[in-house]
mmCIF file of C-alpha atoms in Angstrom:
data_model
loop_
_atom_site.group_PDB
_atom_site.id
_atom_site.type_symbol
_atom_site.label_atom_id
_atom_site.label_comp_id
_atom_site.label_asym_id
_atom_site.label_seq_id
_atom_site.Cartn_x
_atom_site.Cartn_y
_atom_site.Cartn_z
ATOM 1 C CA UNK A 4 0.000 0.000 0.000
ATOM 2 C CA UNK A 5 2.845 2.354 0.848
ATOM 3 C CA UNK A 6 4.408 1.730 -2.566
ATOM 4 C CA UNK A 7 1.139 2.569 -4.352
ATOM 5 C CA UNK A 8 0.826 5.817 -2.390
ATOM 6 C CA UNK A 9 4.391 6.754 -3.296
ATOM 7 C CA UNK A 10 3.710 6.155 -7.003
ATOM 8 C CA UNK A 11 0.546 8.262 -6.935
ATOM 9 C CA UNK A 12 2.357 11.009 -5.054
ATOM 10 C CA UNK A 13 5.210 10.938 -7.571
ATOM 11 C CA UNK A 14 2.795 11.281 -10.515
ATOM 12 C CA UNK A 15 1.108 14.218 -8.785
ATOM 13 C CA UNK A 16 4.467 15.931 -8.239
ATOM 14 C CA UNK A 17 5.347 15.426 -11.919
ATOM 15 C CA UNK A 18 2.066 16.989 -13.053
ATOM 16 C CA UNK A 19 2.569 19.914 -10.670
ATOM 17 C CA UNK A 20 6.137 20.436 -11.880
ATOM 18 C CA UNK A 21 5.019 20.472 -15.523
ATOM 19 C CA UNK A 22 2.583 23.288 -14.837
ATOM 20 C CA UNK A 23 5.055 25.254 -12.714
ATOM 21 C CA UNK A 24 7.799 24.896 -15.328
ATOM 22 C CA UNK A 25 5.518 25.988 -18.149
ATOM 23 C CA UNK A 26 5.666 22.619 -19.900
ATOM 24 C CA UNK A 27 2.736 21.150 -21.789
ATOM 25 C CA UNK A 28 1.812 17.530 -20.929
ATOM 26 C CA UNK A 29 2.199 15.080 -23.806
ATOM 27 C CA UNK A 30 -1.033 14.002 -25.550
ATOM 28 C CA UNK A 31 -2.316 10.559 -24.602
ATOM 29 C CA UNK A 32 -2.190 8.111 -27.528
ATOM 30 C CA UNK A 33 -4.413 5.045 -27.410
ATOM 31 C CA UNK A 34 -3.156 2.443 -29.929
ATOM 32 C CA UNK A 35 -5.623 0.085 -31.595
ATOM 33 C CA UNK A 36 -3.489 -2.976 -30.820
ATOM 34 C CA UNK A 37 -1.271 -4.179 -27.997
ATOM 35 C CA UNK A 38 2.277 -2.898 -28.475
ATOM 36 C CA UNK A 39 5.648 -4.089 -27.229
ATOM 37 C CA UNK A 40 6.943 -2.441 -24.074
ATOM 38 C CA UNK A 41 9.915 -0.135 -24.482
ATOM 39 C CA UNK A 42 12.085 0.096 -21.388
ATOM 40 C CA UNK A 43 13.252 3.659 -20.874
ATOM 41 C CA UNK A 44 14.063 5.989 -18.006
ATOM 42 C CA UNK A 45 11.777 9.036 -17.720
ATOM 43 C CA UNK A 46 13.408 12.471 -17.505
ATOM 44 C CA UNK A 47 12.393 14.457 -14.397
ATOM 45 C CA UNK A 48 10.452 17.605 -15.403
ATOM 46 C CA UNK A 49 12.995 19.806 -13.610
ATOM 47 C CA UNK A 50 15.742 18.787 -16.056
ATOM 48 C CA UNK A 51 13.724 18.831 -19.306
ATOM 49 C CA UNK A 52 14.589 22.496 -19.837
ATOM 50 C CA UNK A 53 18.243 21.516 -20.224
ATOM 51 C CA UNK A 54 17.525 18.989 -22.981
ATOM 52 C CA UNK A 55 16.377 18.966 -26.597
ATOM 53 C CA UNK A 56 13.026 17.497 -25.544
ATOM 54 C CA UNK A 57 11.750 20.911 -24.440
ATOM 55 C CA UNK A 58 11.891 22.217 -28.016
ATOM 56 C CA UNK A 59 10.410 19.149 -29.714
ATOM 57 C CA UNK A 60 6.794 19.559 -30.772
ATOM 58 C CA UNK A 61 5.149 16.130 -31.051
ATOM 59 C CA UNK A 62 2.342 17.599 -33.117
ATOM 60 C CA UNK A 63 4.729 18.559 -35.925
ATOM 61 C CA UNK A 64 6.013 14.999 -36.357
ATOM 62 C CA UNK A 65 4.202 13.185 -39.162
ATOM 63 C CA UNK A 66 4.230 9.402 -39.282
ATOM 64 C CA UNK A 67 2.011 6.504 -40.304
ATOM 65 C CA UNK A 68 0.477 5.437 -36.979
ATOM 66 C CA UNK A 69 -0.937 2.198 -38.406
ATOM 67 C CA UNK A 70 2.435 1.261 -39.913
ATOM 68 C CA UNK A 71 4.137 1.983 -36.574
ATOM 69 C CA UNK A 72 1.654 -0.158 -34.642
ATOM 70 C CA UNK A 73 1.965 -3.058 -37.108
ATOM 71 C CA UNK A 74 5.750 -3.076 -36.673
ATOM 72 C CA UNK A 75 5.701 -2.842 -32.872
ATOM 73 C CA UNK A 76 2.621 -4.901 -32.073
ATOM 74 C CA UNK A 77 2.791 -7.905 -29.761
ATOM 75 C CA UNK A 78 2.320 -10.771 -32.194
ATOM 76 C CA UNK A 79 0.628 -13.953 -31.075
ATOM 77 C CA UNK A 80 2.474 -17.113 -31.981
ATOM 78 C CA UNK A 81 0.942 -18.846 -34.965
ATOM 79 C CA UNK A 82 -0.368 -22.311 -34.080
ATOM 80 C CA UNK A 83 1.484 -24.751 -36.319
ATOM 81 C CA UNK A 84 1.703 -28.529 -36.418
ATOM 82 C CA UNK A 85 4.775 -29.936 -38.142
ATOM 83 C CA UNK A 86 4.500 -33.089 -40.232
ATOM 84 C CA UNK A 87 6.850 -35.780 -38.881
ATOM 85 C CA UNK A 88 8.267 -38.795 -40.693
ATOM 86 C CA UNK A 89 7.307 -42.215 -39.344
ATOM 87 C CA UNK A 90 8.768 -45.367 -40.973
ATOM 88 C CA UNK A 91 9.415 -43.537 -44.219
ATOM 89 C CA UNK A 92 5.847 -42.227 -44.418
ATOM 90 C CA UNK A 93 4.582 -38.861 -43.393
ATOM 91 C CA UNK A 94 2.262 -38.593 -40.427
ATOM 92 C CA UNK A 95 -1.338 -37.848 -41.449
ATOM 93 C CA UNK A 96 -0.391 -38.887 -44.987
ATOM 94 C CA UNK A 97 -3.902 -40.044 -45.722
ATOM 95 C CA UNK A 98 -5.494 -36.911 -44.276
ATOM 96 C CA UNK A 99 -6.931 -34.656 -46.943
ATOM 97 C CA UNK A 100 -5.431 -31.200 -46.595
ATOM 98 C CA UNK A 101 -7.409 -28.025 -47.171
ATOM 99 C CA UNK A 102 -6.114 -25.885 -50.006
ATOM 100 C CA UNK A 103 -7.068 -22.482 -51.360
ATOM 101 C CA UNK A 104 -3.842 -21.585 -53.190
ATOM 102 C CA UNK A 105 -3.989 -22.304 -56.976
ATOM 103 C CA UNK A 106 -2.170 -25.532 -57.944
ATOM 104 C CA UNK A 107 0.587 -23.889 -60.013
ATOM 105 C CA UNK A 108 1.342 -21.342 -57.295
ATOM 106 C CA UNK A 109 1.220 -24.034 -54.610
ATOM 107 C CA UNK A 110 3.768 -26.166 -56.478
ATOM 108 C CA UNK A 111 6.056 -23.150 -56.870
ATOM 109 C CA UNK A 112 5.886 -22.471 -53.126
ATOM 110 C CA UNK A 113 6.534 -26.099 -52.157
ATOM 111 C CA UNK A 114 9.558 -26.393 -54.466
ATOM 112 C CA UNK A 115 10.928 -23.071 -53.235
ATOM 113 C CA UNK A 116 10.371 -24.051 -49.601
ATOM 114 C CA UNK A 117 12.374 -27.268 -50.029
ATOM 115 C CA UNK A 118 15.211 -25.272 -51.586
ATOM 116 C CA UNK A 119 15.579 -23.175 -48.442
ATOM 117 C CA UNK A 120 16.835 -26.128 -46.410
ATOM 118 C CA UNK A 121 14.494 -25.237 -43.545
ATOM 119 C CA UNK A 122 12.416 -28.169 -42.303
ATOM 120 C CA UNK A 123 9.616 -26.395 -40.443
ATOM 121 C CA UNK A 124 7.453 -23.581 -41.738
ATOM 122 C CA UNK A 125 7.388 -21.838 -38.360
ATOM 123 C CA UNK A 126 11.208 -21.687 -38.473
ATOM 124 C CA UNK A 127 11.019 -19.322 -41.469
ATOM 125 C CA UNK A 128 8.992 -16.927 -39.365
ATOM 126 C CA UNK A 129 11.559 -17.113 -36.555
ATOM 127 C CA UNK A 130 14.450 -16.533 -38.986
ATOM 128 C CA UNK A 131 12.740 -13.466 -40.464
ATOM 129 C CA UNK A 132 11.959 -11.976 -37.064
ATOM 130 C CA UNK A 133 15.567 -12.416 -35.916
ATOM 131 C CA UNK A 134 17.053 -11.565 -39.357
ATOM 132 C CA UNK A 135 19.337 -14.562 -39.009
ATOM 133 C CA UNK A 136 21.760 -14.386 -41.952
ATOM 134 C CA UNK A 137 23.361 -17.693 -40.978
ATOM 135 C CA UNK A 138 20.088 -19.508 -41.654
ATOM 136 C CA UNK A 139 19.055 -17.322 -44.576
ATOM 137 C CA UNK A 140 21.936 -16.139 -46.752
ATOM 138 C CA UNK A 141 21.653 -13.955 -49.866
ATOM 139 C CA UNK A 142 20.923 -16.864 -52.221
ATOM 140 C CA UNK A 143 18.217 -18.347 -49.981
ATOM 141 C CA UNK A 144 16.689 -14.933 -49.358
ATOM 142 C CA UNK A 145 16.256 -14.462 -53.113
ATOM 143 C CA UNK A 146 14.543 -17.860 -53.299
ATOM 144 C CA UNK A 147 12.266 -16.930 -50.407
ATOM 145 C CA UNK A 148 11.234 -13.708 -52.142
ATOM 146 C CA UNK A 149 9.758 -15.808 -54.960
ATOM 147 C CA UNK A 150 7.408 -17.674 -52.637
ATOM 148 C CA UNK A 151 6.343 -15.129 -50.014
ATOM 149 C CA UNK A 152 2.639 -14.244 -50.047
ATOM 150 C CA UNK A 153 1.379 -11.083 -51.692
ATOM 151 C CA UNK A 154 -0.854 -8.778 -49.671
ATOM 152 C CA UNK A 155 -3.919 -10.433 -51.224
ATOM 153 C CA UNK A 156 -2.572 -13.904 -50.370
ATOM 154 C CA UNK A 157 -1.867 -12.787 -46.800
ATOM 155 C CA UNK A 158 -5.440 -11.547 -46.428
ATOM 156 C CA UNK A 159 -6.909 -14.724 -47.911
ATOM 157 C CA UNK A 160 -4.769 -16.953 -45.663
ATOM 158 C CA UNK A 161 -5.859 -15.051 -42.559
ATOM 159 C CA UNK A 162 -9.500 -15.297 -43.661
ATOM 160 C CA UNK A 163 -9.389 -19.044 -44.413
ATOM 161 C CA UNK A 164 -7.566 -20.056 -41.220
ATOM 162 C CA UNK A 165 -9.756 -17.818 -39.054
ATOM 163 C CA UNK A 166 -12.811 -19.542 -40.563
ATOM 164 C CA UNK A 167 -11.168 -22.838 -39.583
ATOM 165 C CA UNK A 168 -11.011 -21.832 -35.931
ATOM 166 C CA UNK A 169 -7.474 -20.452 -36.157
ATOM 167 C CA UNK A 170 -5.932 -23.886 -36.805
ATOM 168 C CA UNK A 171 -3.629 -23.953 -39.845
ATOM 169 C CA UNK A 172 -2.321 -27.513 -39.373
ATOM 170 C CA UNK A 173 -5.000 -29.037 -41.622
ATOM 171 C CA UNK A 174 -3.941 -26.887 -44.593
ATOM 172 C CA UNK A 175 -1.323 -27.531 -47.270
ATOM 173 C CA UNK A 176 2.289 -26.328 -47.198
ATOM 174 C CA UNK A 177 1.675 -23.173 -49.255
ATOM 175 C CA UNK A 178 -1.375 -22.279 -47.190
ATOM 176 C CA UNK A 179 0.499 -22.772 -43.897
ATOM 177 C CA UNK A 180 3.414 -20.654 -45.121
ATOM 178 C CA UNK A 181 1.124 -17.836 -46.256
ATOM 179 C CA UNK A 182 -0.684 -17.860 -42.918
ATOM 180 C CA UNK A 183 2.575 -17.936 -40.949
ATOM 181 C CA UNK A 184 3.669 -14.756 -42.746
ATOM 182 C CA UNK A 185 0.232 -13.138 -42.977
ATOM 183 C CA UNK A 186 0.895 -10.489 -40.320
ATOM 184 C CA UNK A 187 4.180 -9.200 -41.772
ATOM 185 C CA UNK A 188 3.551 -5.646 -42.996
ATOM 186 C CA UNK A 189 5.114 -4.721 -46.386
ATOM 187 C CA UNK A 190 6.918 -8.065 -46.418
ATOM 188 C CA UNK A 191 8.332 -7.790 -49.940
ATOM 189 C CA UNK A 192 9.746 -4.298 -49.334
ATOM 190 C CA UNK A 193 11.317 -5.388 -46.062
ATOM 191 C CA UNK A 194 12.995 -8.388 -47.685
ATOM 192 C CA UNK A 195 14.299 -6.204 -50.526
ATOM 193 C CA UNK A 196 15.872 -3.849 -47.973
ATOM 194 C CA UNK A 197 17.408 -6.817 -46.161
ATOM 195 C CA UNK A 198 18.788 -8.144 -49.460
ATOM 196 C CA UNK A 199 20.236 -4.697 -50.239
ATOM 197 C CA UNK A 200 21.927 -4.699 -46.825
ATOM 198 C CA UNK A 201 23.496 -8.103 -47.567
ATOM 199 C CA UNK A 202 24.854 -6.875 -50.898
#
């Protein structure tokens, strides 16, 4: 209880100091999605006048709020079920898989996926998030760029899997890959920038 009182008292002092020092409180921004926490140390109002922050006008800064939120959102882990090999045969081999990707495109994705040397679809997501150049070198990145989903394919994958209760394990390889990468904003542009960095 004492700790809570101290926190409330501290906030009150900060508000009072802002008014006394002639500083305007920052506008409250309510994001549409849950964002990652950024660990930073607040600057006491009494020392703001000695820093650049006093002159910065937040209202003059223009940025794409939706783009910012998409890049810093807390992403839920995609539920995936890997297909394991048992006695030379794949598990659930006789199970009919749901498909919505056209046959030609699906074949292209499956061939490209095998060429990456990555066994699990969810591992591609992890490699992209960590930008692991040991797992995905320049040659493999170029191969991946041929099979990543377009914005329309991302939307369709999200729609189909959501209609299936959020379970993507009953879908084909191309469908699972598209769903795994469905929440990456401007994926193609980001991969092109990564490729440029490698070069």
